[in-house]
C-alpha positions as a Markdown table, in Angstrom:
| # | Residue | x | y | z |
|---|---|---|---|---|
| 1 | Met | 141.4 | 7.0 | 34.2 |
| 2 | Thr | 140.5 | 3.3 | 34.0 |
| 3 | Asp | 139.3 | 1.5 | 37.1 |
| 4 | Glu | 142.1 | -0.8 | 38.2 |
| 5 | Arg | 139.7 | -3.7 | 38.4 |
| 6 | Thr | 139.0 | -3.5 | 34.7 |
| 7 | Leu | 141.1 | -4.3 | 31.7 |
| 8 | Ser | 141.9 | -2.6 | 28.3 |
| 9 | Val | 142.7 | -3.5 | 24.7 |
| 10 | Val | 145.3 | -1.1 | 23.4 |
| 11 | Glu | 146.4 | -1.0 | 19.7 |
| 12 | Thr | 148.7 | 1.3 | 17.8 |
| 13 | Arg | 148.5 | 1.2 | 14.0 |
| 14 | Val | 149.7 | 3.4 | 11.1 |
| 15 | Phe | 147.3 | 3.8 | 8.2 |
| 16 | Pro | 148.5 | 5.2 | 4.9 |
| 17 | Ala | 145.8 | 7.9 | 4.9 |
| 18 | Pro | 145.8 | 11.6 | 6.0 |
| 19 | Val | 144.6 | 12.4 | 9.5 |
| 20 | Glu | 141.4 | 14.0 | 8.1 |
| 21 | Arg | 140.4 | 10.8 | 6.4 |
| 22 | Val | 141.0 | 8.7 | 9.5 |
| 23 | Trp | 139.1 | 11.2 | 11.6 |
| 24 | Gly | 136.2 | 11.0 | 9.2 |
| 25 | Ala | 136.2 | 7.2 | 9.4 |
| 26 | Trp | 135.3 | 7.7 | 13.1 |
| 27 | Thr | 133.0 | 10.6 | 12.8 |
| 28 | Glu | 131.1 | 10.4 | 9.5 |
| 29 | Pro | 128.2 | 8.0 | 9.7 |
| 30 | Arg | 128.5 | 6.6 | 6.1 |
| 31 | Met | 132.2 | 5.8 | 6.7 |
| 32 | Leu | 131.8 | 4.5 | 10.2 |
| 33 | Glu | 129.2 | 2.0 | 9.2 |
| 34 | Arg | 131.4 | 0.5 | 6.5 |
| 35 | Trp | 134.1 | -0.8 | 8.9 |
| 36 | Ile | 133.1 | -0.6 | 12.6 |
| 37 | Trp | 131.6 | -4.1 | 12.8 |
| 38 | Gly | 134.5 | -5.8 | 10.9 |
| 39 | Ser | 133.7 | -9.0 | 9.0 |
| 40 | Ile | 130.6 | -9.7 | 11.0 |
| 41 | Gly | 128.8 | -6.6 | 9.8 |
| 42 | Arg | 125.6 | -6.9 | 7.8 |
| 43 | Asp | 123.2 | -4.1 | 7.0 |
| 44 | Glu | 125.1 | -1.6 | 9.2 |
| 45 | Arg | 123.5 | 1.7 | 10.2 |
| 46 | Ala | 125.3 | 4.6 | 11.9 |
| 47 | Glu | 124.1 | 7.8 | 13.5 |
| 48 | Val | 126.8 | 10.2 | 14.7 |
| 49 | Asp | 126.4 | 13.6 | 16.3 |
| 50 | Ala | 130.2 | 14.4 | 16.1 |
| 51 | Arg | 130.8 | 17.0 | 18.8 |
| 52 | Leu | 131.6 | 17.1 | 22.5 |
| 53 | Gly | 128.5 | 15.8 | 24.3 |
| 54 | Gly | 127.1 | 14.3 | 21.0 |
| 55 | Ala | 126.0 | 10.7 | 20.8 |
| 56 | Phe | 126.6 | 7.8 | 18.3 |
| 57 | Arg | 124.8 | 4.5 | 17.6 |
| 58 | Val | 126.0 | 1.9 | 15.2 |
| 59 | Ser | 124.0 | -1.2 | 14.5 |
| 60 | Thr | 124.4 | -4.4 | 12.5 |
| 61 | Arg | 122.4 | -7.6 | 12.0 |
| 62 | Asn | 123.8 | -11.1 | 12.7 |
| 63 | Ala | 123.2 | -14.1 | 10.5 |
| 64 | Asp | 119.9 | -14.8 | 12.3 |
| 65 | Gly | 118.7 | -11.3 | 11.6 |
| 66 | Ala | 118.9 | -10.0 | 15.2 |
| 67 | Thr | 120.1 | -6.4 | 15.5 |
| 68 | Phe | 123.2 | -5.7 | 17.6 |
| 69 | Ala | 124.3 | -2.2 | 18.4 |
| 70 | Met | 126.9 | -0.1 | 20.2 |
| 71 | Arg | 126.3 | 3.4 | 21.4 |
| 72 | Gly | 127.8 | 6.1 | 23.5 |
| 73 | Glu | 128.5 | 9.8 | 24.0 |
| 74 | Phe | 131.6 | 11.8 | 23.1 |
| 75 | Val | 133.2 | 13.0 | 26.4 |
| 76 | Ala | 136.3 | 14.4 | 24.8 |
| 77 | Phe | 136.4 | 15.7 | 21.2 |
| 78 | Glu | 139.5 | 17.4 | 19.6 |
| 79 | Pro | 139.0 | 17.3 | 15.8 |
| 80 | His | 141.6 | 15.4 | 13.9 |
| 81 | Arg | 143.5 | 14.7 | 17.1 |
| 82 | Lys | 141.5 | 12.9 | 19.9 |
| 83 | Leu | 138.1 | 11.5 | 20.7 |
| 84 | Val | 136.9 | 9.7 | 23.8 |
| 85 | Cys | 133.5 | 8.2 | 24.1 |
| 86 | Thr | 131.5 | 6.1 | 26.5 |
| 87 | Leu | 130.5 | 2.7 | 25.2 |
| 88 | Ala | 127.4 | 0.6 | 25.9 |
| 89 | Trp | 126.3 | -2.5 | 24.1 |
| 90 | Asp | 122.8 | -3.5 | 22.8 |
| 91 | Ala | 124.2 | -7.0 | 22.2 |
| 92 | Pro | 124.8 | -10.1 | 24.1 |
| 93 | Met | 128.3 | -9.5 | 25.5 |
| 94 | Gly | 128.5 | -12.3 | 28.1 |
| 95 | Tyr | 129.1 | -9.9 | 31.0 |
| 96 | Pro | 126.9 | -7.3 | 32.8 |
| 97 | Pro | 127.0 | -3.7 | 31.7 |
| 98 | Ser | 130.3 | -2.1 | 32.5 |
| 99 | Pro | 131.4 | 1.6 | 32.2 |
| 100 | Glu | 133.5 | 1.1 | 29.0 |
| 101 | Arg | 135.2 | 3.8 | 27.0 |
| 102 | Leu | 136.9 | 4.1 | 23.6 |
| 103 | Ile | 139.9 | 6.4 | 23.3 |
| 104 | Val | 141.2 | 7.3 | 19.9 |
| 105 | Glu | 144.3 | 9.5 | 19.3 |
| 106 | Leu | 145.5 | 10.4 | 15.9 |
| 107 | Ala | 148.9 | 11.9 | 14.8 |
| 108 | Pro | 150.3 | 12.6 | 11.4 |
| 109 | Val | 153.4 | 10.5 | 10.6 |
| 110 | Ala | 155.5 | 10.0 | 7.5 |
| 111 | Gly | 153.2 | 8.2 | 5.0 |
| 112 | Gly | 150.0 | 8.5 | 6.9 |
| 113 | Thr | 148.4 | 8.6 | 10.3 |
| 114 | Glu | 149.2 | 6.9 | 13.5 |
| 115 | Leu | 146.2 | 5.7 | 15.5 |
| 116 | Arg | 146.5 | 4.9 | 19.1 |
| 117 | Phe | 143.3 | 3.1 | 20.3 |
| 118 | Glu | 142.2 | 2.0 | 23.7 |
| 119 | His | 139.0 | 0.1 | 24.7 |
| 120 | Ala | 139.0 | 0.6 | 28.5 |
| 121 | Gly | 136.7 | -0.7 | 31.2 |
| 122 | Ile | 136.5 | -4.4 | 30.1 |
| 123 | Pro | 135.5 | -6.4 | 33.2 |
| 124 | Asn | 137.4 | -9.6 | 32.7 |
| 125 | Ala | 140.2 | -11.4 | 30.8 |
| 126 | Ala | 137.9 | -13.5 | 28.7 |
| 127 | Ala | 136.0 | -10.4 | 27.5 |
| 128 | Arg | 139.3 | -8.6 | 26.9 |
| 129 | Asp | 140.7 | -11.4 | 24.8 |
| 130 | Glu | 137.4 | -11.5 | 22.7 |
| 131 | His | 137.5 | -7.7 | 22.3 |
| 132 | Ala | 141.1 | -7.9 | 21.2 |
| 133 | Arg | 140.2 | -10.4 | 18.5 |
| 134 | Gly | 137.2 | -8.3 | 17.4 |
| 135 | Trp | 139.2 | -5.0 | 17.2 |
| 136 | Ala | 141.9 | -6.7 | 15.2 |
| 137 | Asp | 139.3 | -7.8 | 12.7 |
| 138 | Val | 137.7 | -4.3 | 12.7 |
| 139 | Phe | 141.0 | -2.6 | 12.1 |
| 140 | Gln | 141.6 | -4.8 | 9.1 |
| 141 | Arg | 138.3 | -3.6 | 7.6 |
| 142 | Leu | 139.2 | 0.0 | 8.5 |
| 143 | Ala | 142.5 | -0.4 | 6.6 |
| 144 | Leu | 140.6 | -1.6 | 3.5 |
| 145 | Val | 138.1 | 1.3 | 3.7 |
| 146 | Leu | 140.9 | 3.9 | 4.1 |
| 147 | Ala | 142.8 | 2.4 | 1.1 |
| 148 | Glu | 139.9 | 3.0 | -1.3 |
């Protein structure tokens, strides 16, 4: 449950790929690092312990060579169906650390997989709007990776 004082970004998208491939995009390190930073990604690296209680860390470099990362722990993990993870940033976010979560739900639909996504726990409207722009870019990159 999200704290009522925080905000969320919610997206629902259909990708023309089987559930297993979309699940792998979130849980397989080599796939995850190809899309999770969207168009800003450079020299991405991912570590994923894909299981309940497992952790992940995904990093990239900005144009100046500084490393940014996101990390967390899987607090719900239902293969090919749902994952929930905590989210912490090793990057300048413009707001103090906040207990953020990513919630990913997958369902097979005609022609592919429906993905329902929520980034919860965002502390203010400006950050929410920036995250919404960022996730839109990230999901465009995910669509390209899944189409290969």
